[in-house]
Coordinates of N, CA and C in Angstrom, one line a residue:
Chain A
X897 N 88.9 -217.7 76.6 CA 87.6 -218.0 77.0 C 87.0 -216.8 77.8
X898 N 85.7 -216.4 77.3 CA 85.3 -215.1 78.2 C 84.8 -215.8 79.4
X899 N 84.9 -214.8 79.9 CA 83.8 -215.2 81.5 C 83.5 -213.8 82.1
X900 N 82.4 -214.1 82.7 CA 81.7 -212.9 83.1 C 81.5 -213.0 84.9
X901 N 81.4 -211.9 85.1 CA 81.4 -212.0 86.9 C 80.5 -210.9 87.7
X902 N 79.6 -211.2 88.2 CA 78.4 -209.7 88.6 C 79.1 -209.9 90.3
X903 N 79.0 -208.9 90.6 CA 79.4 -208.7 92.0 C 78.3 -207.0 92.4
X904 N 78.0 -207.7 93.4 CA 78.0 -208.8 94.7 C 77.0 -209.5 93.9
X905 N 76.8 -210.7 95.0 CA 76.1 -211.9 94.2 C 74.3 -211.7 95.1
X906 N 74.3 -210.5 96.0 CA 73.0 -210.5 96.5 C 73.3 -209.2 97.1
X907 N 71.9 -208.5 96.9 CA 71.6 -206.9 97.3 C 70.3 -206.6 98.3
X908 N 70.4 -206.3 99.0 CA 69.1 -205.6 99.9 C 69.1 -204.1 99.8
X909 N 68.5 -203.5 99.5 CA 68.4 -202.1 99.6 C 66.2 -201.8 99.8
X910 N 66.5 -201.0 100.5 CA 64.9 -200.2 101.0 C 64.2 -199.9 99.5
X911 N 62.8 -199.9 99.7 CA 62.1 -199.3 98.6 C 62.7 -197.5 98.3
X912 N 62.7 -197.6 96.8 CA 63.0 -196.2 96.5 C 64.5 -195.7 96.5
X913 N 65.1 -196.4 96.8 CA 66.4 -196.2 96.6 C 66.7 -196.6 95.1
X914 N 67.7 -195.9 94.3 CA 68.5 -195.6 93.1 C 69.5 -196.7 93.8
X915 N 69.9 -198.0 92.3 CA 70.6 -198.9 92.8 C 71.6 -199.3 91.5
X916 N 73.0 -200.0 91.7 CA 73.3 -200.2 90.4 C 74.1 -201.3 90.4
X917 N 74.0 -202.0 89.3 CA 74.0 -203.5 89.5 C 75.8 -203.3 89.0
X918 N 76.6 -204.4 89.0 CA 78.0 -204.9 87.9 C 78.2 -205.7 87.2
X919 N 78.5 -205.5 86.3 CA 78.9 -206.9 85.6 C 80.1 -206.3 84.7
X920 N 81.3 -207.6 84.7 CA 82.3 -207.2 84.1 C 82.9 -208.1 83.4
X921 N 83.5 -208.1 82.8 CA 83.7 -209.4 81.3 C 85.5 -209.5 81.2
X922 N 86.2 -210.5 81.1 CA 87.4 -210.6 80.5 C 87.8 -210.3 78.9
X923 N 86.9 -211.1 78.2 CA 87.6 -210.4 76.8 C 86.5 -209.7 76.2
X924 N 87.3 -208.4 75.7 CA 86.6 -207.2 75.4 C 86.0 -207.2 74.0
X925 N 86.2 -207.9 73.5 CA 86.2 -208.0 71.5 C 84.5 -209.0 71.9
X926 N 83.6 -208.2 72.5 CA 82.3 -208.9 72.9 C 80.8 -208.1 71.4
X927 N 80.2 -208.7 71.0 CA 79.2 -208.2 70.2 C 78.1 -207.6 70.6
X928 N 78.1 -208.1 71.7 CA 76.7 -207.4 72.7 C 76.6 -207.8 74.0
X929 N 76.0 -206.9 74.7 CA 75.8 -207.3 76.1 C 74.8 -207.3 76.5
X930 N 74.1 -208.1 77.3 CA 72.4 -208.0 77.6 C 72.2 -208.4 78.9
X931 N 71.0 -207.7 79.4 CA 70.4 -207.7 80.8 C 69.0 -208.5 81.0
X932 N 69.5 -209.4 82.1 CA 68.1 -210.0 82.4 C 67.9 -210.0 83.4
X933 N 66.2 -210.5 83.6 CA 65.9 -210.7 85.0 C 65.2 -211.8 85.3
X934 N 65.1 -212.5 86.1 CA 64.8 -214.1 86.6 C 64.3 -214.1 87.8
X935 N 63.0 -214.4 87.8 CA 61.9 -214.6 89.1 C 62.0 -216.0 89.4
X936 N 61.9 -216.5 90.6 CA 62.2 -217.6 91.4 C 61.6 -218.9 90.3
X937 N 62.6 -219.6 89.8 CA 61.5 -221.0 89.1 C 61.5 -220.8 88.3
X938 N 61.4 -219.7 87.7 CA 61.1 -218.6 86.4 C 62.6 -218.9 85.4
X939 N 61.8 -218.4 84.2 CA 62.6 -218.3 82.6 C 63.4 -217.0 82.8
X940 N 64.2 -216.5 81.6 CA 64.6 -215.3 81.8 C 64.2 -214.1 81.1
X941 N 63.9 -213.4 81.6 CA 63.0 -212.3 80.8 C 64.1 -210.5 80.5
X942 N 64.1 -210.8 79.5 CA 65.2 -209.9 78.8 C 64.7 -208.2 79.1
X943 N 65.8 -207.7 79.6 CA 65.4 -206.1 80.0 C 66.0 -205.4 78.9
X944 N 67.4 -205.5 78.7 CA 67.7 -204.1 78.0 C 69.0 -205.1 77.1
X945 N 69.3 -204.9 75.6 CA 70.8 -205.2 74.9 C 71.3 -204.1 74.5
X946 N 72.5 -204.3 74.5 CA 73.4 -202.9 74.1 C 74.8 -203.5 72.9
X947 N 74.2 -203.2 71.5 CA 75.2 -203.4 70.8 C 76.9 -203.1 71.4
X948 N 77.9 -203.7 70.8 CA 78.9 -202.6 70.9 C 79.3 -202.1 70.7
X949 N 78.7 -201.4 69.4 CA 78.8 -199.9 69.1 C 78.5 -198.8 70.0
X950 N 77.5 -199.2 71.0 CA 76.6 -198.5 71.8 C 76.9 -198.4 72.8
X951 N 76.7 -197.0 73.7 CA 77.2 -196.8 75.2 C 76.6 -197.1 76.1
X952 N 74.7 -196.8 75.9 CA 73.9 -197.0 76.9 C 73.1 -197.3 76.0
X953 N 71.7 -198.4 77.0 CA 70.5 -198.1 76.7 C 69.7 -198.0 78.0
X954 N 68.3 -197.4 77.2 CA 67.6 -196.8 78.2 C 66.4 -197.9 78.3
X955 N 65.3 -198.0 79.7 CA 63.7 -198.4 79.3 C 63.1 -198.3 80.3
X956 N 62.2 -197.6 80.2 CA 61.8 -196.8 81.2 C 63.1 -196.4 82.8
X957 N 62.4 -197.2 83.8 CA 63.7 -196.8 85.2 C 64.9 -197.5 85.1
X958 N 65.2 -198.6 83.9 CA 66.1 -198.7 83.9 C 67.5 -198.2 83.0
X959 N 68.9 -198.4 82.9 CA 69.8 -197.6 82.0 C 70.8 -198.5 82.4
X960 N 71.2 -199.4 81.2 CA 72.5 -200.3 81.1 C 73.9 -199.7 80.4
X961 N 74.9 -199.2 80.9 CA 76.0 -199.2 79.6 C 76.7 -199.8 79.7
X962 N 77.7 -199.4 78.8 CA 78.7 -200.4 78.5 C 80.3 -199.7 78.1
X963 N 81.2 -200.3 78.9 CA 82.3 -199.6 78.7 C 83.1 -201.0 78.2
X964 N 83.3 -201.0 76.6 CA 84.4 -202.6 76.6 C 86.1 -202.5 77.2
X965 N 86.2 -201.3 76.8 CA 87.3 -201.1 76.9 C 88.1 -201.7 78.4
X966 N 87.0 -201.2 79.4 CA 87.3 -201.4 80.7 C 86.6 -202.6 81.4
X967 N 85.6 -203.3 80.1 CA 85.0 -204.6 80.6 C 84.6 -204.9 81.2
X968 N 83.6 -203.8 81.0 CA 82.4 -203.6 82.7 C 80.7 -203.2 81.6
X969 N 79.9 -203.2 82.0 CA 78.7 -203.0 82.3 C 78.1 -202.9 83.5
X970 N 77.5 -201.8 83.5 CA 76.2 -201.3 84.9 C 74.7 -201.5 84.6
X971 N 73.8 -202.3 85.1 CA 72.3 -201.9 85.2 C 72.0 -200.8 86.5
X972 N 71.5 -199.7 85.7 CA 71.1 -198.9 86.5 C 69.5 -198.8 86.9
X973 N 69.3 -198.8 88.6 CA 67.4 -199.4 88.7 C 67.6 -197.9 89.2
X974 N 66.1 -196.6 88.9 CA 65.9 -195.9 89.4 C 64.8 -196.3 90.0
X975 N 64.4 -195.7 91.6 CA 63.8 -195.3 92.5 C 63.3 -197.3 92.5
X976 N 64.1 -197.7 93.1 CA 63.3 -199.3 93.0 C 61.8 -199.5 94.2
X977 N 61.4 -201.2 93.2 CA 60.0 -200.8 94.2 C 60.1 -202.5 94.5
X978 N 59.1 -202.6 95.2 CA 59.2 -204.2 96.1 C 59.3 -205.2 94.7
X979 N 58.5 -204.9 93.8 CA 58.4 -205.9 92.2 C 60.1 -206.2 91.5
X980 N 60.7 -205.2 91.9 CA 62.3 -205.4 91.1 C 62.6 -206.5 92.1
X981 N 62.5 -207.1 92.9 CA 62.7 -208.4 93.7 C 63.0 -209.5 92.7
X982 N 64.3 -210.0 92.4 CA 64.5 -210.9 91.7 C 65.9 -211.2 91.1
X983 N 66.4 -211.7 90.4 CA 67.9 -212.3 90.3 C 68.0 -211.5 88.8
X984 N 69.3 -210.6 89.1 CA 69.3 -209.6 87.7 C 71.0 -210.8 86.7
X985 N 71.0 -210.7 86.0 CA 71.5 -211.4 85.0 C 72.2 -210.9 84.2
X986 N 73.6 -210.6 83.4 CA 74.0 -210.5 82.7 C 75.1 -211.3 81.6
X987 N 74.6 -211.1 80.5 CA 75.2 -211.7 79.5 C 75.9 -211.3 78.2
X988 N 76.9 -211.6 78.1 CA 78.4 -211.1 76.7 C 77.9 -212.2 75.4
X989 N 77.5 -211.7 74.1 CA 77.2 -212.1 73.3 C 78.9 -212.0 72.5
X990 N 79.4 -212.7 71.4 CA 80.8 -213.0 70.8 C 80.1 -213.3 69.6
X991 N 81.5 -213.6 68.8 CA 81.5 -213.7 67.8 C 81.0 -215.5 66.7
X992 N 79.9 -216.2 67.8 CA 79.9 -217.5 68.1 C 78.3 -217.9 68.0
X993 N 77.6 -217.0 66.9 CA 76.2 -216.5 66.1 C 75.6 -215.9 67.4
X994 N 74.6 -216.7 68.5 CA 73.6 -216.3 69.4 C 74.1 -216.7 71.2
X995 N 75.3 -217.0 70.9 CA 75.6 -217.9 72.1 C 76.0 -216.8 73.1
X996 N 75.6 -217.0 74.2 CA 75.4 -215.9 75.1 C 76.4 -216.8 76.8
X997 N 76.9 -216.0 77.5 CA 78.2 -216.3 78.6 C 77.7 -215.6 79.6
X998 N 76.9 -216.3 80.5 CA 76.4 -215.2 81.8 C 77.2 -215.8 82.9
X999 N 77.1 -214.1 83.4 CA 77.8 -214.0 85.3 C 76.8 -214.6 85.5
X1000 N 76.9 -215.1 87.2 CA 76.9 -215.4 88.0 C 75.5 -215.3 88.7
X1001 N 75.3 -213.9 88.6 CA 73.4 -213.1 89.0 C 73.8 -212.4 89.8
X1002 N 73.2 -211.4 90.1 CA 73.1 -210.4 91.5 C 71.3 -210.5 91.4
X1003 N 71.6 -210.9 92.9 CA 69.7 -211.7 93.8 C 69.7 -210.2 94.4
X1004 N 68.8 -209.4 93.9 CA 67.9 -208.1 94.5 C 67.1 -208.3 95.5
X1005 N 67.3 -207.2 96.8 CA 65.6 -207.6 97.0 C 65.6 -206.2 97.5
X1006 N 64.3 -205.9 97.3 CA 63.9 -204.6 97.8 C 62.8 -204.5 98.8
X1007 N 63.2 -204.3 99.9 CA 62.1 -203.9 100.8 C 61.5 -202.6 101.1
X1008 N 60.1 -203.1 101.6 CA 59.1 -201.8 101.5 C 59.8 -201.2 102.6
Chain B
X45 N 51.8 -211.8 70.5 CA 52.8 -212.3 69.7 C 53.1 -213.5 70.9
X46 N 52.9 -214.7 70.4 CA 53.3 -215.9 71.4 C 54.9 -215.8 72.0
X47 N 55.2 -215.8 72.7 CA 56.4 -216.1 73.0 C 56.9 -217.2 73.0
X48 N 58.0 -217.9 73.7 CA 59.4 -218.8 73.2 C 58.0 -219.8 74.4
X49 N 57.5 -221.3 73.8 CA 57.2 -222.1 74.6 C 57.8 -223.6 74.3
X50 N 58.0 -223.5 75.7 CA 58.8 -225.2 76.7 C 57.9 -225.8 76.9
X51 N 57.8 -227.0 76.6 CA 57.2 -228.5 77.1 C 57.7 -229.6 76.8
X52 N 57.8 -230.5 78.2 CA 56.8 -230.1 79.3 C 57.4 -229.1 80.7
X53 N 56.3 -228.4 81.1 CA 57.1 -227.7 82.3 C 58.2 -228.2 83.4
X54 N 58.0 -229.6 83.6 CA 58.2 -230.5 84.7 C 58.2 -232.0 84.0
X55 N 59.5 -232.6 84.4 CA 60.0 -233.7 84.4 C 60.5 -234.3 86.0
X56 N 60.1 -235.7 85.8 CA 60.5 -236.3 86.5 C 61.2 -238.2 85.9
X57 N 62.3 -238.1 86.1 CA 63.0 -239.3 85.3 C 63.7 -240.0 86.4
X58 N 64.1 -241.3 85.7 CA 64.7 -242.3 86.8 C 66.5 -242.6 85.8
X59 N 67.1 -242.7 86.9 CA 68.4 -242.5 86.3 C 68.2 -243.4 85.3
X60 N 69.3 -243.4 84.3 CA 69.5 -244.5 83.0 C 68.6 -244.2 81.9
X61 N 67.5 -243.3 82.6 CA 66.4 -243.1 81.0 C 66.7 -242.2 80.3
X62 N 65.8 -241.8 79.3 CA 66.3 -240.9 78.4 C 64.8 -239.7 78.4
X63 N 65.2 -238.8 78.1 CA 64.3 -237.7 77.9 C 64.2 -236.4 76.9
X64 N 63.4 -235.9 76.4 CA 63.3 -235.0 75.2 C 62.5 -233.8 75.6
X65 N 63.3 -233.5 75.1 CA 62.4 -231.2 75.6 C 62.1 -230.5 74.5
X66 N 61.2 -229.7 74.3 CA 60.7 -229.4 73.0 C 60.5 -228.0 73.3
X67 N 60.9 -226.9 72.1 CA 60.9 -225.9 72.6 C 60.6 -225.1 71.1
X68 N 59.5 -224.1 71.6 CA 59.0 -223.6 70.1 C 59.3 -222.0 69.9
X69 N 60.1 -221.4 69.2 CA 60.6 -220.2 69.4 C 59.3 -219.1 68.9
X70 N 59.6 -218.0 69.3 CA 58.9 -216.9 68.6 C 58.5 -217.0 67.2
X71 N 57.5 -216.7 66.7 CA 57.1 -216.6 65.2 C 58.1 -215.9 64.6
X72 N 58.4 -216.6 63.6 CA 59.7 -216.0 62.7 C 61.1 -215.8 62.9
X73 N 61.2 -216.4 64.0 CA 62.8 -216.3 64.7 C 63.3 -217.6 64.0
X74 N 64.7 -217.9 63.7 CA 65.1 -218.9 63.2 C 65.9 -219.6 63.8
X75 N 66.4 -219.1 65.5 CA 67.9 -219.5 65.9 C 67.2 -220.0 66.9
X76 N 67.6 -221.0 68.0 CA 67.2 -221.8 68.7 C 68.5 -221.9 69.7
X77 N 68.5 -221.6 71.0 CA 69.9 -221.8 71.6 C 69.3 -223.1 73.2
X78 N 69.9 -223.5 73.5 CA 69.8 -224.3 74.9 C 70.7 -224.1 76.0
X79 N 70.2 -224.0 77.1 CA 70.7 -223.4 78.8 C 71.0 -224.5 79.7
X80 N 71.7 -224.5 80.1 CA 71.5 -225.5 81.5 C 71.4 -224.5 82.4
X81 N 70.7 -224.4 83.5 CA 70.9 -223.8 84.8 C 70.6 -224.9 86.2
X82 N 71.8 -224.7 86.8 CA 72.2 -225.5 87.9 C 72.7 -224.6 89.1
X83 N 72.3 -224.6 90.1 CA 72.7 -223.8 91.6 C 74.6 -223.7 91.2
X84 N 75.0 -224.7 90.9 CA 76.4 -224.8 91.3 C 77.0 -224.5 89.8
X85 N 76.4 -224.5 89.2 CA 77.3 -224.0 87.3 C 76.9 -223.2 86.8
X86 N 75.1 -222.4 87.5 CA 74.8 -221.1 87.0 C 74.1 -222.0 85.2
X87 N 74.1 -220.6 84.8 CA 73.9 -220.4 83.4 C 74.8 -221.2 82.4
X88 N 74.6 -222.4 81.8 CA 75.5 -222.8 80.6 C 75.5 -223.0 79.4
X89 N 75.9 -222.6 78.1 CA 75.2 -223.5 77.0 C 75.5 -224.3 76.8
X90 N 74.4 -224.8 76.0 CA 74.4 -226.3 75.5 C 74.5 -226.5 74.0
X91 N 73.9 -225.8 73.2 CA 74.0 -225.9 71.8 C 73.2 -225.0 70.9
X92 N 73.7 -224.2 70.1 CA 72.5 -223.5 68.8 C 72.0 -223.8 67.7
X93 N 71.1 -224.1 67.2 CA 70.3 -224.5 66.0 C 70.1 -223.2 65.0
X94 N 70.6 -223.1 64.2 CA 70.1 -222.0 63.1 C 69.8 -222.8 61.4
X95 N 68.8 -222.5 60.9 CA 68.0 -223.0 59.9 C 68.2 -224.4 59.9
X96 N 68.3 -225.4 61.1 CA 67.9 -226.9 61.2 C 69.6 -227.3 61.2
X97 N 70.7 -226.6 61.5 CA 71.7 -226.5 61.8 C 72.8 -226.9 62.8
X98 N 73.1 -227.5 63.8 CA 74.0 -227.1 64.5 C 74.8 -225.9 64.5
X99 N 74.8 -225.1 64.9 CA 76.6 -224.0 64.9 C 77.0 -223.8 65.7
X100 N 76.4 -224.3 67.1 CA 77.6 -224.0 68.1 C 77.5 -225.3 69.1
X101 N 78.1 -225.5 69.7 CA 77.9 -226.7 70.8 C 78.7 -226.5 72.0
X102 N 78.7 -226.3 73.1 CA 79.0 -226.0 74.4 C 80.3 -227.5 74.6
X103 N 80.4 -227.0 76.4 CA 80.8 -228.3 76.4 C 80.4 -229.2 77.3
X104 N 79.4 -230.1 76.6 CA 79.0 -230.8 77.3 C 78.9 -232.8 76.7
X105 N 79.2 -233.7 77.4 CA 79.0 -234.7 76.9 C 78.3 -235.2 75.8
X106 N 78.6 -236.3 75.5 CA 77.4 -236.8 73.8 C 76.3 -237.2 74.1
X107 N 75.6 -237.2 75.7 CA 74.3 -238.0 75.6 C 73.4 -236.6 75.7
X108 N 74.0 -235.4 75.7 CA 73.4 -234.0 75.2 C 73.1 -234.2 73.6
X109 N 71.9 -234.0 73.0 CA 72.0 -233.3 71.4 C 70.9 -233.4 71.1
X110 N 70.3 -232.3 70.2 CA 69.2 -232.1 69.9 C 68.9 -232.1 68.5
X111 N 68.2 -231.6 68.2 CA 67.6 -231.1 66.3 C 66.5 -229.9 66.5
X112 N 66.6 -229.8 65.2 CA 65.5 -228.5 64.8 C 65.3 -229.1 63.8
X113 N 63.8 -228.6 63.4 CA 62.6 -228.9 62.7 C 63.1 -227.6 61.3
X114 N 62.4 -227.9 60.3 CA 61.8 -226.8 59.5 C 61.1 -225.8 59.6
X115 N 60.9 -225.6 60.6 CA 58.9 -224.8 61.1 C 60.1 -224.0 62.6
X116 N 61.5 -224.5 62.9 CA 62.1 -224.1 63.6 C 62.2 -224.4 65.3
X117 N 61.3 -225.1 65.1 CA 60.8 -225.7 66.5 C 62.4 -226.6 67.2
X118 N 62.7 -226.9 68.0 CA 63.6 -227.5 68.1 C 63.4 -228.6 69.4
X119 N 64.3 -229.8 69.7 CA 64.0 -230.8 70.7 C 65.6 -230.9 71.1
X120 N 65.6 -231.2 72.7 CA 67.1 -231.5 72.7 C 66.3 -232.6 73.6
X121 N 67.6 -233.9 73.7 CA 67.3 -234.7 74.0 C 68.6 -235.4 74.4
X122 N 68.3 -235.7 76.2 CA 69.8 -236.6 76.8 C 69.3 -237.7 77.2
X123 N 70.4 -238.7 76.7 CA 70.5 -240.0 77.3 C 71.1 -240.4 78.3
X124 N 71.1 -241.9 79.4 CA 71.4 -242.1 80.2 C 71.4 -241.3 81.1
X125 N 70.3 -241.0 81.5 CA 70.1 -239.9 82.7 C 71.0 -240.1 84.0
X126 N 71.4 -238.7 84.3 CA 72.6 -238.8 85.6 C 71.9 -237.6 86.3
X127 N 72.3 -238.3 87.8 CA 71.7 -237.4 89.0 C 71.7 -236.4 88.6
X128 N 73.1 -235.9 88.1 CA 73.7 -234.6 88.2 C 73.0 -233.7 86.7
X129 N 72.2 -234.5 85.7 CA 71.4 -233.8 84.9 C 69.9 -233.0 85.6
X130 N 69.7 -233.2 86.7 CA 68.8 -232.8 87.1 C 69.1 -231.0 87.1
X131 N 68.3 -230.0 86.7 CA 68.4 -228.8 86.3 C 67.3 -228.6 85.6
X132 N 67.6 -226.8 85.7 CA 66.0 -226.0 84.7 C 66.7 -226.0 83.5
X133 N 66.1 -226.6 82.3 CA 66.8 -226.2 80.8 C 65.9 -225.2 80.5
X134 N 66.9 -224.5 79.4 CA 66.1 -222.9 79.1 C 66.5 -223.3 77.9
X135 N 65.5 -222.5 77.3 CA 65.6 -222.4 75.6 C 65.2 -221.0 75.1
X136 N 65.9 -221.0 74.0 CA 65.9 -219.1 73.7 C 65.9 -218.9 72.2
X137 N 65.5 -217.9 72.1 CA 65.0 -218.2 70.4 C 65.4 -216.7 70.0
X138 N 66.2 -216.6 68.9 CA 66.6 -215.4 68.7 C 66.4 -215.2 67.0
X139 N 66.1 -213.9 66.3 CA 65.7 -214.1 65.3 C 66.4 -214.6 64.2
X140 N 68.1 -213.9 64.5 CA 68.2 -214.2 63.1 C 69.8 -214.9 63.9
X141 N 71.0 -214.9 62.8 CA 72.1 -215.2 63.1 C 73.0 -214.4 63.5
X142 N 73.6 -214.6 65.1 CA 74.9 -213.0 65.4 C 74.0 -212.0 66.3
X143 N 74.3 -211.6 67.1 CA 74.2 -210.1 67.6 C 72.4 -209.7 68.0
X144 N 71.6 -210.7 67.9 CA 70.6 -210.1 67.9 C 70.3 -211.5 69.4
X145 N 69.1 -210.5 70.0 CA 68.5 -210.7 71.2 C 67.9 -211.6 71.5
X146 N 68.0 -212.3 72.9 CA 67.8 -213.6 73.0 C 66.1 -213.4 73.8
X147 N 65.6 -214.2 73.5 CA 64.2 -214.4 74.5 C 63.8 -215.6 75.1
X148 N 63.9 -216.0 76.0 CA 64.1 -217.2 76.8 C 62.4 -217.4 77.4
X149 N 62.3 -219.4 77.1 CA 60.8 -219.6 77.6 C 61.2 -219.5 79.2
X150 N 60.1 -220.1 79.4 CA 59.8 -220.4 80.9 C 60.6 -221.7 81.6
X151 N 61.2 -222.3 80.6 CA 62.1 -223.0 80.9 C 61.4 -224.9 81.5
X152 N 62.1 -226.2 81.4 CA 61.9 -227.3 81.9 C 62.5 -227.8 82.9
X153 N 61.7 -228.2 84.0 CA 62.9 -228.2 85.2 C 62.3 -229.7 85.2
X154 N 63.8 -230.4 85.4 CA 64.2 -231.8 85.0 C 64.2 -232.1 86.4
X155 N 64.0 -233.3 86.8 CA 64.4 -234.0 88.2 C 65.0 -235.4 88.0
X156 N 66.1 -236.1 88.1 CA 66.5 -237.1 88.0 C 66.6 -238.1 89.0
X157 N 65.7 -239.2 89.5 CA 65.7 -239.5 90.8 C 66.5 -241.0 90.7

């Protein structure tokens, strides 16, 4: 059974700081990995997927890869601003059509 | 392009009753998946719908289950309401079958009193 784990489960960092999230998965034989993000109350609004064929993906300040081997994924936030404030999400897609296994969240917050 | 919409935003039920969530995916997407999110269980699934389908089902008790429509729209619907159903249900609509990207509404946040 996969399971996924983001650590730490909450971040503070100053505006403008370069920040990078974790997420790391037990079984490696995953189809895709994907990043979200969740504003308080709020649905989840999808940032970046990364086949797993694929190392990285890019969009604009941010950059997710993916290493299966080692069963990790990073969201990478460049120069963060008060708006990245919110609960970042990650999810292991399998071989089980659309069905997606998320960590836990890492709760952002960026101050001015 | 509409996105994935939930109704109703907001529920409010009394234990023992029953309740239905309706959730309308992206134009042309076919796959329909269901979330539980709970403080204490996080993110869970509940079940996928692909072309009026069942194909996956989480684990969760039998007063969980839903349908999909033709038109792809889908409804999940639990009975005998329990405290402990109270949660935001999320619904996510993905185009096709396998490997492709989920888009999640705004989600229904249930209250069980």
């Amino acid at each position: 059974k996969q399971e996924v784990t983001q650590i730490p489960a909450a971040l503070s960092v100053p505006e403008g700081e370069n920040l990078v999230l974790n997420c790391s998965f037990t079984d490696s034989a995953i189809y895709n990995l994907q990043w979200f993000r969740q504003d308080p109350g709020k649905g989840l609004t999808s940032l970046l997927l990364i086949q797993s064929s694929q190392r990285e993906q890019t969009s604009g300040r941010l950059n997710a890869s993916l290493d299966k081997s080692s069963g990790r994924s990073t969201l990478y936030i460049a120069a963060s601003q008060p708006g990245d404030s919110a609960t970042y999400l990650c999810a292991s897609g399998g071989n089980a059509g659309n069905m997606l296994t998320f960590g836990g969240g890492t709760r952002l917050m960026v101050k001015p | 392009k509409a996105g994935v919409t939930q109704t109703p935003r907001y529920l409010i039920k009394t234990r023992g009753q029953q309740v239905t969530l309706s959730c309308s995916p992206i134009s042309g997407h076919r796959s329909v998946s269901w979330y539980q999110q709970t403080p204490g269980q996080g993110l869970q699934f509940l079940f996928e719908y692909f072309s009026e389908t069942q194909r996956n089902k989480g684990n969760f008790p039998g007063r969980f289950s839903g349908r999909q429509f033709s038109n792809s729209r889908s409804e999940m619907n639990v009975s005998t309401l329990e405290l402990g159903d109270s949660a935001l249900y999320l619904c996510a609509s993905s185009v096709g079958w396998g490997r492709t990207e989920a888009f999640f509404g705004q989600g229904t946040r249930l209250t069980v009193v």
